[in-house]
Coordinates of C-alpha atoms in Angstrom, one line a residue:
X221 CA 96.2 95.0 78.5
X222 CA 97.8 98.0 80.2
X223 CA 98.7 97.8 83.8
X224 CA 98.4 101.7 84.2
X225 CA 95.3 101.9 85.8
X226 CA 95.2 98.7 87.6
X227 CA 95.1 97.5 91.3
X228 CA 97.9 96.1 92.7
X229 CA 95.1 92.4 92.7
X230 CA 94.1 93.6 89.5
X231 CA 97.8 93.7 88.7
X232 CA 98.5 90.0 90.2
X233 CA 95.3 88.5 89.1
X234 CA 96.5 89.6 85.0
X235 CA 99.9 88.3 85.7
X236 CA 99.0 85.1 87.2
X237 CA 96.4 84.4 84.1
X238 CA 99.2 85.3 82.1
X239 CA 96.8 88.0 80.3
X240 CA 100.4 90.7 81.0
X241 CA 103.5 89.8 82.5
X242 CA 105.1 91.3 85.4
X243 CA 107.9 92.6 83.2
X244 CA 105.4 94.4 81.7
X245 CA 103.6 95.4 84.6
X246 CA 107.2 96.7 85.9
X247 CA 108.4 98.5 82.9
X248 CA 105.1 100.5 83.2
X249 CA 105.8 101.6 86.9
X250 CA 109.3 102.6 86.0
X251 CA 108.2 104.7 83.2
X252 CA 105.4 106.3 85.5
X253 CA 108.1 106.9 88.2
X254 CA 110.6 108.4 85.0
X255 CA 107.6 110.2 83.9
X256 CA 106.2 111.7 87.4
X257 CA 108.9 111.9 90.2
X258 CA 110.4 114.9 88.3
X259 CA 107.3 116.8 89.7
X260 CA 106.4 115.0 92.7
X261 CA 109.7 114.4 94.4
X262 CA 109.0 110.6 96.1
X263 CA 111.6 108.3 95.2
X264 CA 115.2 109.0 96.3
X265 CA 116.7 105.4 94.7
X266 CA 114.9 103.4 91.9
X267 CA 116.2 100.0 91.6
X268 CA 115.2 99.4 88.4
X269 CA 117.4 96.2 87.0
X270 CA 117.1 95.0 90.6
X271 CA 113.1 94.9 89.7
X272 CA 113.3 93.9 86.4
X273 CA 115.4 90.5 87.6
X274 CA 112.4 89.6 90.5
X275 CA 109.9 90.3 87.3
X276 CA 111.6 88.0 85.3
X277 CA 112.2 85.4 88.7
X278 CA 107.7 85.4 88.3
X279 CA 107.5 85.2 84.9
X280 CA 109.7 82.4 84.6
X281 CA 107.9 81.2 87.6
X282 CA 104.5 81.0 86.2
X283 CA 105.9 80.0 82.8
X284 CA 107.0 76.9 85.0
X285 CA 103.7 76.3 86.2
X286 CA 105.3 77.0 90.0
X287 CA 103.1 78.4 92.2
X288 CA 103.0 82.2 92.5
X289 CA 102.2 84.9 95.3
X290 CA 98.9 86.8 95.8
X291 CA 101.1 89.8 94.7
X292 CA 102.9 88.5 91.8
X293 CA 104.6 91.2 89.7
X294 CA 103.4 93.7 91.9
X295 CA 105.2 97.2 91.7
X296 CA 105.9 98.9 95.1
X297 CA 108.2 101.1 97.1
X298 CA 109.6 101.6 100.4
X299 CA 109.9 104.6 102.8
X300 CA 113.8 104.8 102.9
X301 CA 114.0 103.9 106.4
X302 CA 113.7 100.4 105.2
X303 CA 117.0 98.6 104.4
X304 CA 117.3 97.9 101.0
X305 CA 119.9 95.2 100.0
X306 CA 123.0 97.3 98.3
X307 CA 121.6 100.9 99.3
X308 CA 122.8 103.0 102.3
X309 CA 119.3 103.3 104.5
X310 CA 119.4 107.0 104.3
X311 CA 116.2 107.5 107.2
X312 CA 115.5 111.0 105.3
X313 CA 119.1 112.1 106.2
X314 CA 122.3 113.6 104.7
X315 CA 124.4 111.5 107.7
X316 CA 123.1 108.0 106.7
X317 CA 124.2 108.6 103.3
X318 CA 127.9 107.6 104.4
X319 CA 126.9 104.0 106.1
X320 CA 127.5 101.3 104.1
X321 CA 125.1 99.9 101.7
X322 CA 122.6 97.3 103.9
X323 CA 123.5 93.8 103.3
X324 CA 120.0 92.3 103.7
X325 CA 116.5 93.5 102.9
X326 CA 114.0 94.6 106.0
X327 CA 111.7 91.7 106.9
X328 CA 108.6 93.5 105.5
X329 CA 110.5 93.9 102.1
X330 CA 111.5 89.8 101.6
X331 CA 108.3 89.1 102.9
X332 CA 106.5 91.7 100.0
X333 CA 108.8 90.0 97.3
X334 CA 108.0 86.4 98.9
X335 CA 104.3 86.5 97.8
X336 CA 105.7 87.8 94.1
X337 CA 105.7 91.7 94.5
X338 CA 108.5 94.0 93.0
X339 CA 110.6 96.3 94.7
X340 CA 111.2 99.5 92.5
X341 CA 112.5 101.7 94.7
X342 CA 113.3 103.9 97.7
X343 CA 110.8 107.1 98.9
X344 CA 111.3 110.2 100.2
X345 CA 110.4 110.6 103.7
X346 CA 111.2 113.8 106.5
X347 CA 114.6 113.4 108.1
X348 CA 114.7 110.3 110.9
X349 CA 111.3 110.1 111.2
X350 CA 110.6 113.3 113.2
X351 CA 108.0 115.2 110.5
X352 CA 104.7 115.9 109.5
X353 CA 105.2 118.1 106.8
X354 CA 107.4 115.8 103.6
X355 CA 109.7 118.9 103.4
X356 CA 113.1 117.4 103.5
X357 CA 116.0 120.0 103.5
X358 CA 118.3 117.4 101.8
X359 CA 116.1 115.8 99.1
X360 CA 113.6 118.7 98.8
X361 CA 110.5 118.6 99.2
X362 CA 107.4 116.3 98.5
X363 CA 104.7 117.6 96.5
X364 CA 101.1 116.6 97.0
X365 CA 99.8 114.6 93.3
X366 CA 96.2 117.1 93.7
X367 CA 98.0 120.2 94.4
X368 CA 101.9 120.4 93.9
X369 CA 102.1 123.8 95.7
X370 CA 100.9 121.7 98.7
X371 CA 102.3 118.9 101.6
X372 CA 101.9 115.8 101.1
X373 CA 103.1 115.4 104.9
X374 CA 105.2 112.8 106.9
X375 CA 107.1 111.5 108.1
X376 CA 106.1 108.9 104.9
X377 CA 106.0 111.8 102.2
X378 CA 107.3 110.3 99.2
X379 CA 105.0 107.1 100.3
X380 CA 101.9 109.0 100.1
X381 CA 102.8 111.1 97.2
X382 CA 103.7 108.1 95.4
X383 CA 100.4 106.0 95.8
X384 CA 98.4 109.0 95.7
X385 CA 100.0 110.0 92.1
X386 CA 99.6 107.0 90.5
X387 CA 103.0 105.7 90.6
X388 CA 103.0 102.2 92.5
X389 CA 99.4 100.9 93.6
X390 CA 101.4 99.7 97.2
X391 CA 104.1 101.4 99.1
X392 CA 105.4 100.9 102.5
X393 CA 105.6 103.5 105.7
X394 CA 106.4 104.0 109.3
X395 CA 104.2 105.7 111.9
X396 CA 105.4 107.0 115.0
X397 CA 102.9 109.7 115.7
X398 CA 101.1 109.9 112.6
X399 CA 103.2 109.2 109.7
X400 CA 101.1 107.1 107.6
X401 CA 97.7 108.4 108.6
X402 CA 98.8 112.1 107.8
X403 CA 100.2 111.4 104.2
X404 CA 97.0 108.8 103.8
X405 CA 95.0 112.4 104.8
X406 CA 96.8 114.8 102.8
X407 CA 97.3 112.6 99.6
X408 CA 93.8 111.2 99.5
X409 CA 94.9 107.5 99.8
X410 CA 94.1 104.6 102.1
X411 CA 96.7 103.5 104.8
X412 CA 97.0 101.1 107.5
X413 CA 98.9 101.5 111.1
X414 CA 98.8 97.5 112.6
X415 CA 98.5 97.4 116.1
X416 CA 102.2 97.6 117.9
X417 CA 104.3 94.7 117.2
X418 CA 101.7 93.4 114.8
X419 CA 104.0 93.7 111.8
X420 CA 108.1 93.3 112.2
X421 CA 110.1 96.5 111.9
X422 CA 113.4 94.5 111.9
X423 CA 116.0 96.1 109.6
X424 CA 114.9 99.1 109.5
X425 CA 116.0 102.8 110.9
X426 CA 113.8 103.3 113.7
X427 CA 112.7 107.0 115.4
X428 CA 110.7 105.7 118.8
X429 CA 111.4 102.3 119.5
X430 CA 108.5 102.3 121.7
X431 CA 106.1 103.8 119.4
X432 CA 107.6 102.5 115.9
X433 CA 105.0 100.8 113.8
X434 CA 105.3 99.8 109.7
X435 CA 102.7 99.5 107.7
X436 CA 101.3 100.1 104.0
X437 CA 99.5 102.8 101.9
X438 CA 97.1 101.5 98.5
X439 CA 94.4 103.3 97.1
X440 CA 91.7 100.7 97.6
X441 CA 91.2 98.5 100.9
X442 CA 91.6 94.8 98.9
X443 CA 95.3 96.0 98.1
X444 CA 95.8 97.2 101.9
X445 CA 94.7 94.0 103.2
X446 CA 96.7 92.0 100.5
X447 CA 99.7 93.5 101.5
X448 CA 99.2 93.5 104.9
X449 CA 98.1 89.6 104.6
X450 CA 101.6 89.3 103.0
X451 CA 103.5 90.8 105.9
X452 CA 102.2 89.2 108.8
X453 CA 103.9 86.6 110.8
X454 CA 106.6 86.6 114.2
X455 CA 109.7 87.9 113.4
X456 CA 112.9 86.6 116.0
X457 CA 114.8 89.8 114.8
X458 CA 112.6 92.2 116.5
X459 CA 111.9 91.8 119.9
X460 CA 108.6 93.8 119.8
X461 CA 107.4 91.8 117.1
X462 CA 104.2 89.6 118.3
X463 CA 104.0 86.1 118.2
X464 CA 100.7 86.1 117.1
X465 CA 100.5 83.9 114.3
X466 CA 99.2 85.3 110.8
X467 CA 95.3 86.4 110.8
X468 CA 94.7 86.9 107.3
X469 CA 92.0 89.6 107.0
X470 CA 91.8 89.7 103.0
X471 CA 89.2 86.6 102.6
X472 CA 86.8 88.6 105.4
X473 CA 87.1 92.0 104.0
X474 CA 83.6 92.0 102.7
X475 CA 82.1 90.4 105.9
X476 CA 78.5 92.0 106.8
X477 CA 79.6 95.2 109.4
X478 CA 75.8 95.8 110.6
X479 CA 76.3 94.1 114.0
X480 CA 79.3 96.5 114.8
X481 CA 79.0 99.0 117.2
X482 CA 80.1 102.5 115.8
X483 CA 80.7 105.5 118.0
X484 CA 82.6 109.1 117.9
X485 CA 85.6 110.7 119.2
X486 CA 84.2 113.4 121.0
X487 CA 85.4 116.4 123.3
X488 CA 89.4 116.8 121.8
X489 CA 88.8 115.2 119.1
X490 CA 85.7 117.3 118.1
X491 CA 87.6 120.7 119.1
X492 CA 91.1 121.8 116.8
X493 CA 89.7 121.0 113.4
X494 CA 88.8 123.3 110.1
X495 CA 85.1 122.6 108.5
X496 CA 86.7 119.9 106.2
X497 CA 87.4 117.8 109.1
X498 CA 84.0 118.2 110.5
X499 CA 82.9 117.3 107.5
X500 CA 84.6 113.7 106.5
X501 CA 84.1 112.6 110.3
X502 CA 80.1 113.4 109.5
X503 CA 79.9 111.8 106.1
X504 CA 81.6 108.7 107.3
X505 CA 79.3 108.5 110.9
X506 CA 76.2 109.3 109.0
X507 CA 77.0 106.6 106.4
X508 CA 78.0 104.0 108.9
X509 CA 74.0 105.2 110.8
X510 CA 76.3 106.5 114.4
X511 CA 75.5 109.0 116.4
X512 CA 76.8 107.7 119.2
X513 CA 79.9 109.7 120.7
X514 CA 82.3 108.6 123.1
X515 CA 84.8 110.6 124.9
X516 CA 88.2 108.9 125.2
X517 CA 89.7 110.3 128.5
X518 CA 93.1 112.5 128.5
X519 CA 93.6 112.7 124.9
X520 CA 95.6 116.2 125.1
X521 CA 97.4 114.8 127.9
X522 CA 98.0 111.4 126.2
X523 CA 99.3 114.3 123.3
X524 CA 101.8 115.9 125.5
X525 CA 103.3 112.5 127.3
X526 CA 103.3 111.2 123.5
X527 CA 105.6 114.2 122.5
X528 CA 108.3 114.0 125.8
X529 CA 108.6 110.4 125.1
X530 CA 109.3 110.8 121.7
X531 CA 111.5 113.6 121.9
X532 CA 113.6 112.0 124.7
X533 CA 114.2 108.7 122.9
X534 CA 115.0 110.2 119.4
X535 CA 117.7 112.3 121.4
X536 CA 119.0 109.2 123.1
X537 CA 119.0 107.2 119.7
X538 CA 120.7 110.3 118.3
X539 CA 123.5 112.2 121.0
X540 CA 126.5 110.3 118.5
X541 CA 125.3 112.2 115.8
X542 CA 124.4 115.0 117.7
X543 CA 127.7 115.3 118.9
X544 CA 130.0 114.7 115.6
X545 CA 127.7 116.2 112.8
X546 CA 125.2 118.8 114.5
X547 CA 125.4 121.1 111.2
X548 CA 124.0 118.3 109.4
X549 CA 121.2 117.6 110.7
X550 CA 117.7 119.3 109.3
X551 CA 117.8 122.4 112.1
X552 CA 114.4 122.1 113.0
X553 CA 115.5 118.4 113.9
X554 CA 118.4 118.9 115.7
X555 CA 116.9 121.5 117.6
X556 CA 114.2 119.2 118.7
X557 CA 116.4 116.0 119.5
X558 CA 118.9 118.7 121.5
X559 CA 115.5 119.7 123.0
X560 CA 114.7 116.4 124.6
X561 CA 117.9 115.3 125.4
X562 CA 117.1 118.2 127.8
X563 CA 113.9 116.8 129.6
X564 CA 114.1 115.8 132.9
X565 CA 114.4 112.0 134.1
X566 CA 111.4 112.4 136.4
X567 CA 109.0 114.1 133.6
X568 CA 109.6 110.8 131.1
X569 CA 109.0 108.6 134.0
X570 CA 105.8 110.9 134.7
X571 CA 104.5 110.5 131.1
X572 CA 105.3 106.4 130.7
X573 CA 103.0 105.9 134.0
X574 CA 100.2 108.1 132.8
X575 CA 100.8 106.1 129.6
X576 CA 99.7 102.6 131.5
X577 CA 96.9 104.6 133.0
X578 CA 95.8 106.3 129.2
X579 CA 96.0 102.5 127.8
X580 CA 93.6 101.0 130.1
X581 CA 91.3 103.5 130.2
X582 CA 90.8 103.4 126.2
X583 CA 91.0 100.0 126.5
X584 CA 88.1 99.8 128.4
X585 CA 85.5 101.9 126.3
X586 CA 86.3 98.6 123.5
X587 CA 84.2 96.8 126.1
X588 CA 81.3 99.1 124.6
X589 CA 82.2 99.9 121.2
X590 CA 83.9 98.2 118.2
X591 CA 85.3 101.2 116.5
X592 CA 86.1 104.7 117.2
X593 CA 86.0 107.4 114.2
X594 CA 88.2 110.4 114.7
X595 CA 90.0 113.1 112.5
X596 CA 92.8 112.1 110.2
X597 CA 94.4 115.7 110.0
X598 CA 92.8 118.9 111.6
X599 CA 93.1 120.2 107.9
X600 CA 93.6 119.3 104.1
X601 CA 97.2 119.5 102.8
X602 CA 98.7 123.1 104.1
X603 CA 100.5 124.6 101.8
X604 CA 104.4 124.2 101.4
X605 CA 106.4 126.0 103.4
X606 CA 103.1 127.5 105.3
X607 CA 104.3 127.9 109.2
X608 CA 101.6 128.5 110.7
X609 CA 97.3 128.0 110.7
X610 CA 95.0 128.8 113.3
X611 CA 93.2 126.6 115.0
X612 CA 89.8 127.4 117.2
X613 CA 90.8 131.3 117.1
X614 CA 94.8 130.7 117.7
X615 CA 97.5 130.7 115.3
X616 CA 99.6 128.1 116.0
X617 CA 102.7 126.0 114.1
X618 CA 101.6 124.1 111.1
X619 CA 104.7 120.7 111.8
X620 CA 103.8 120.7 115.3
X621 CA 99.9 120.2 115.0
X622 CA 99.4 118.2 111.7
X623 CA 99.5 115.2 114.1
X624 CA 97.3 116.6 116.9
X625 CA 94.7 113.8 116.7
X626 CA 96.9 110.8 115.9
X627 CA 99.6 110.8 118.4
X628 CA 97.2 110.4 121.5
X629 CA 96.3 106.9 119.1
X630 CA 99.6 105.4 118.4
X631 CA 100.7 106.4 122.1
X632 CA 99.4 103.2 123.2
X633 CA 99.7 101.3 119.7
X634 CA 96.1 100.8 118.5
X635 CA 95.0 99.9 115.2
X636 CA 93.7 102.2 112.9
X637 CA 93.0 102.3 108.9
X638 CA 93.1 106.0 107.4
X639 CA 90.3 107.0 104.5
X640 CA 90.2 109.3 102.3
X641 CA 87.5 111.2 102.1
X642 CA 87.0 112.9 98.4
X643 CA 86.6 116.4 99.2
X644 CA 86.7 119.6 97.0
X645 CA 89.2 120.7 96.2
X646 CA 91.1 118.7 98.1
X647 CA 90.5 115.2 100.1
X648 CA 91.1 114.7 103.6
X649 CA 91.6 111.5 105.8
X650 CA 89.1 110.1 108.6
X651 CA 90.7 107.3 111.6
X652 CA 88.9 103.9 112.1
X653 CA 90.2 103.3 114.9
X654 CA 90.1 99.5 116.7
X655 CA 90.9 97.5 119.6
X656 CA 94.2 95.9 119.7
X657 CA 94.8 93.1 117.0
X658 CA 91.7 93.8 115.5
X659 CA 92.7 95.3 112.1
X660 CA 90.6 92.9 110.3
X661 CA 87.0 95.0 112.4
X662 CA 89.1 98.6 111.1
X663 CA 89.8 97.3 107.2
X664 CA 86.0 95.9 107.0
X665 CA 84.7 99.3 108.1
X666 CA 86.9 100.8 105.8
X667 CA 85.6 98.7 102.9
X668 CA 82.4 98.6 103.6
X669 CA 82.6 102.6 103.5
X670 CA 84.4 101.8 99.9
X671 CA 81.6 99.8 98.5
X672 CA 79.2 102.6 100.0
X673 CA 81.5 105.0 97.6
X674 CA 81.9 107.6 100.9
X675 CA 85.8 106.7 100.7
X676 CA 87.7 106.7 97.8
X677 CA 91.0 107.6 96.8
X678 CA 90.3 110.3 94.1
X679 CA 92.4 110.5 90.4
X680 CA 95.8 112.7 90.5
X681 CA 94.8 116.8 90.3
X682 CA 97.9 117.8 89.7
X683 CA 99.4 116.0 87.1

C-alpha cells in the first residue's frame, strides 16, 4: 500500500493496522516535498531526520503494542511563524533569520506529534503575517498547485500551496484577517479559523495579538476535525487561550444538519465579488435548501476598524525593527507598519468601541440563525504579481481587497470553516461561519456539503 493518495485518517488508520508504517508513510511525504516544492515554493525548512526519528518513535510504538494517536505517522507542516525546536522562527522575514534557533516547539506542534503525527517541515508564508497575496520578497513567491502563474495567497501561502498540491494531507496556519480562509479559497482546500482563544498560539510569532488565531488546512473535513480534535485543550502559556475544556467534534461530524437554520450574508457581503463568487455562495445555499438572507450590520465599517487596529498593533510590535533594520523589511510592509504607527490614539480607541458594539450586534442575529454563508475571496487566485482588479466598476489594489469579506469575521473572533468550491478553471472558497465555540455546527455543515459532493478539494492542475 502506497500512502500517496491517502488521508491523513486514511494514513493513521494503515499505520495503526500495521498495513504501512509511518516510516513509510514519511519517506513518501519527503519525496513528494523533494519532488514538488521546486515548483511550488511552500516549505522554507524540511526536517527530514527530525521526522524520520518521531516515525520510528510510532513504529516502535505500535510494534510495542503501546497505544498510539488518532494521527499516528501522520505527515504535516507548519506556517513558519510556529517555533520549531532548533530552527530560527523566521515569521516570513529576512530579520528573524538571525534569532536564535527556538528551544521548544509551539504548543499546537507537541500537541500534533502527541496524538502520533510527524513534523516535516517549515512553510512559506508573507512577511510577519501582514499579506494576502504568498509573494514573499525574501523566499519568493508561492505558486498556486492549479495554476503556478497564479497566488496561492496569505498570509499562510506555503500552507495552502502545500495541502492543495498534494504534499502533506495536514498543515498548520495563522489567521489574522484572512489568512487561512484566503489560501483555503485560492488553493481549493478545506481550512478551519477556531473561534479566538479556542486553540493556543503560544510559541509562536504573532501579527495582532488581539486578532491572532491558529488553526489547520486538510483537503477533506474528517482530517480538519482530527487535527483540530488534537489541538484542543487550555494552554497556561497564552493568556488568550480558553479554558474551555476539549469538545471533540470528530465523532459528531456526520451528525444529521436538517434542523439547522441556514441564512445569507447579504448587503456587503453580496456587493465586491466577481461571478465565481456569486456562484460558490449559490451552489452551497441551494444545496443546504436557504434562501434566507440576513444582513450583518456595519460590515465595511467593522472592515475599516479591523484594518487601523491591525495596522497600529503590528507597528507597536514592530518600531525595534522598524528603527534598526527598515531596509529589510518587505517595502510594502514597512510602509504599512510605519503607516500605523502613524494613526491617531483617539481613532484606535474609536475603532475598539465600535468593535464591542459590531460584536454584539452579530452576536445577536445567532439568536435566529445557526450559520451564516459568505464569500471566501471576492475572486479565484489573481495572478502573480497582478496589482490591481476591479471590483463593482472600480479598479482597485489586488493585496489590499483579497480579504475584504473575512476581516469584518475575525474582527470579533468567530468561527468559520472555508470550502472549496470546485470551479472551472479554478476553485474558489465559501465561509461557514458560526457562533462562538461552535466549530463543531461550521465542520458538520461543511461535511455534510462534502458528502453532498458540492465541496471538494479538487486534484493538483498544475503539476
Amino acid at each position: 500500500m502506497s500512502s500517496d493518495d491517502l488521508s491523513a485518517s486514511e494514513i493513521a488508520q494503515a499505520v495503526a493496522g500495521r498495513k504501512i508504517s509511518a516510516l513509510s508513510a514519511t519517506e513518501a511525504a519527503l519525496a513528494r516535498i523533494a519532488r514538488y516544492n521546486p515548483v511550488l515554493n511552500c516549505f522554507t525548512d524540511i526536517t527530514a531526520e527530525r521526522a524520520r526519528a518521531k516515525a520510528r518513535a510510532v513504529d516502535a510504538a505500535i510494534s510495542a503494542g503501546q497505544p498510539v494517536g488518532p494521527l499516528a505517522g501522520v505527515p504535516f507542516a507548519v506556517k513558519n511563524l510556529f517555533d520549531v525546536q532548533g530552527l530560527a522562527t523566521r515569521a516570513g522575514s529576512k530579520i528573524n533569520r538571525d534569532l536564535k534557533p527556538s528551544p521548544r516547539d509551539a504548543t499546537l506542534i507537541e500537541r500534533m506529534e502527541a496524538a502520533g503525527a510527524v513534523l516535516v517541515g517549515a512553510l512559506n508564508m508573507g512577511e510577519y503575517a501582514y499579506d494576502f497575496t504568498g509573494e514573499n520578497v525574501h523566499d519568493g513567491p508561492s505558486r498556486n498547485p492549479h495554476d503556478l502563474t497564479r497566488m496561492t495567497g496569505g498570509s499562510s501561502g506555503g500552507s495552502g500551496g502545500a495541502v492543495g498540491g498534494g504534499l502533506v494531507p495536514i498543515a498548520l496556519g495563522s489567521d489574522t484577517n484572512g489568512s487561512i480562509r484566503v489560501p483555503s479559497s485560492f488553493c481549493g482546500i478545506f481550512g478551519l479559523k477556531p473561534t479566538y482563544g479556542r486553540l493556543s498560539r503560544a510559541r509562536s510569532f504573532p501579527f495582532v495579538a488581539s486578532f491572532d488565531h491558529l488553526g489547520p488546512f486538510a483537503r477533506n473535513t474528517s482530517d480538519l476535525a482530527l487535527a483540530y480534535d488534537a489541538m484542543q485543550g487550555p494552554d497556561p502559556d497564552d493568556a488568550a487561550c480558553a479554558t474551555r475544556p476539549v469538545e471533540p467534534v470528530a465523532p459528531s461530524l456526520a451528525q444529521d444538519i436538517g434542523d439547522l437554520r441556514v441564512a445569507i450574508a447579504g448587503g456587503y457581503f453580496q456587493q465586491n465579488v466577481f461571478p465565481e463568487a456569486v456562484e460558490a455562495v449559490a451552489r452551497i445555499a441551494k444545496a443546504l435548501g436557504t434562501t434566507r438572507i440576513v444582513e450583518i450590520p456595519e460590515a465595511a465599517r467593522a472592515r475599516a476598524a479591523a484594518y487601523v487596529i491591525s495596522t497600529t498593533e503590528g507597528a507597536s510590535l514592530h518600531l525595534d525593527r522598524l528603527r534598526r533594520r527598515p531596509d529589510d523589511f518587505d517595502p510594502a510592509v514597512r510602509d504599512r507598519l510605519l503607516a500605523g504607527a502613524m494613526v491617531p490614539a483617539p481613532l484606535v480607541d474609536r475603532a475598539q468601541k465600535f468593535r464591542r458594539w459590531y460584536r454584539a450586534r452579530v452576536l445577536e442575529l445567532f439568536k435566529t440563525v445557526d450559520v451564516i454563508l459568505a464569500p471566501a475571496t471576492p475572486c479565484v487566485a489573481p495572478k502573480l504579481g497582478q496589482v490591481t482588479f476591479t471590483l463593482d466598476g472600480v479598479e482597485l489594489p489586488v493585496r489590499a481587497n483579497i480579504g475584504i469579506h473575512t476581516q469584518p469575521i475575525s474582527f470579533i473572533g468567530l468561527p468559520v470553516v472555508a470550502v472549496p468550491v470546485p470551479l472551472e478553471p479554478m476553485p474558489i472558497g465559501v465561509q461557514i461561519i458560526a457562533a462562538p465555540w461552535r466549530e463543531d455546527i461550521a465542520l458538520r455543515v461543511a461535511h455534510a456539503l462534502e458528502r453532498m459532493g458540492v465541496v471538494s478539494a479538487p486534484q493538483p492542475r498544475g503539476l
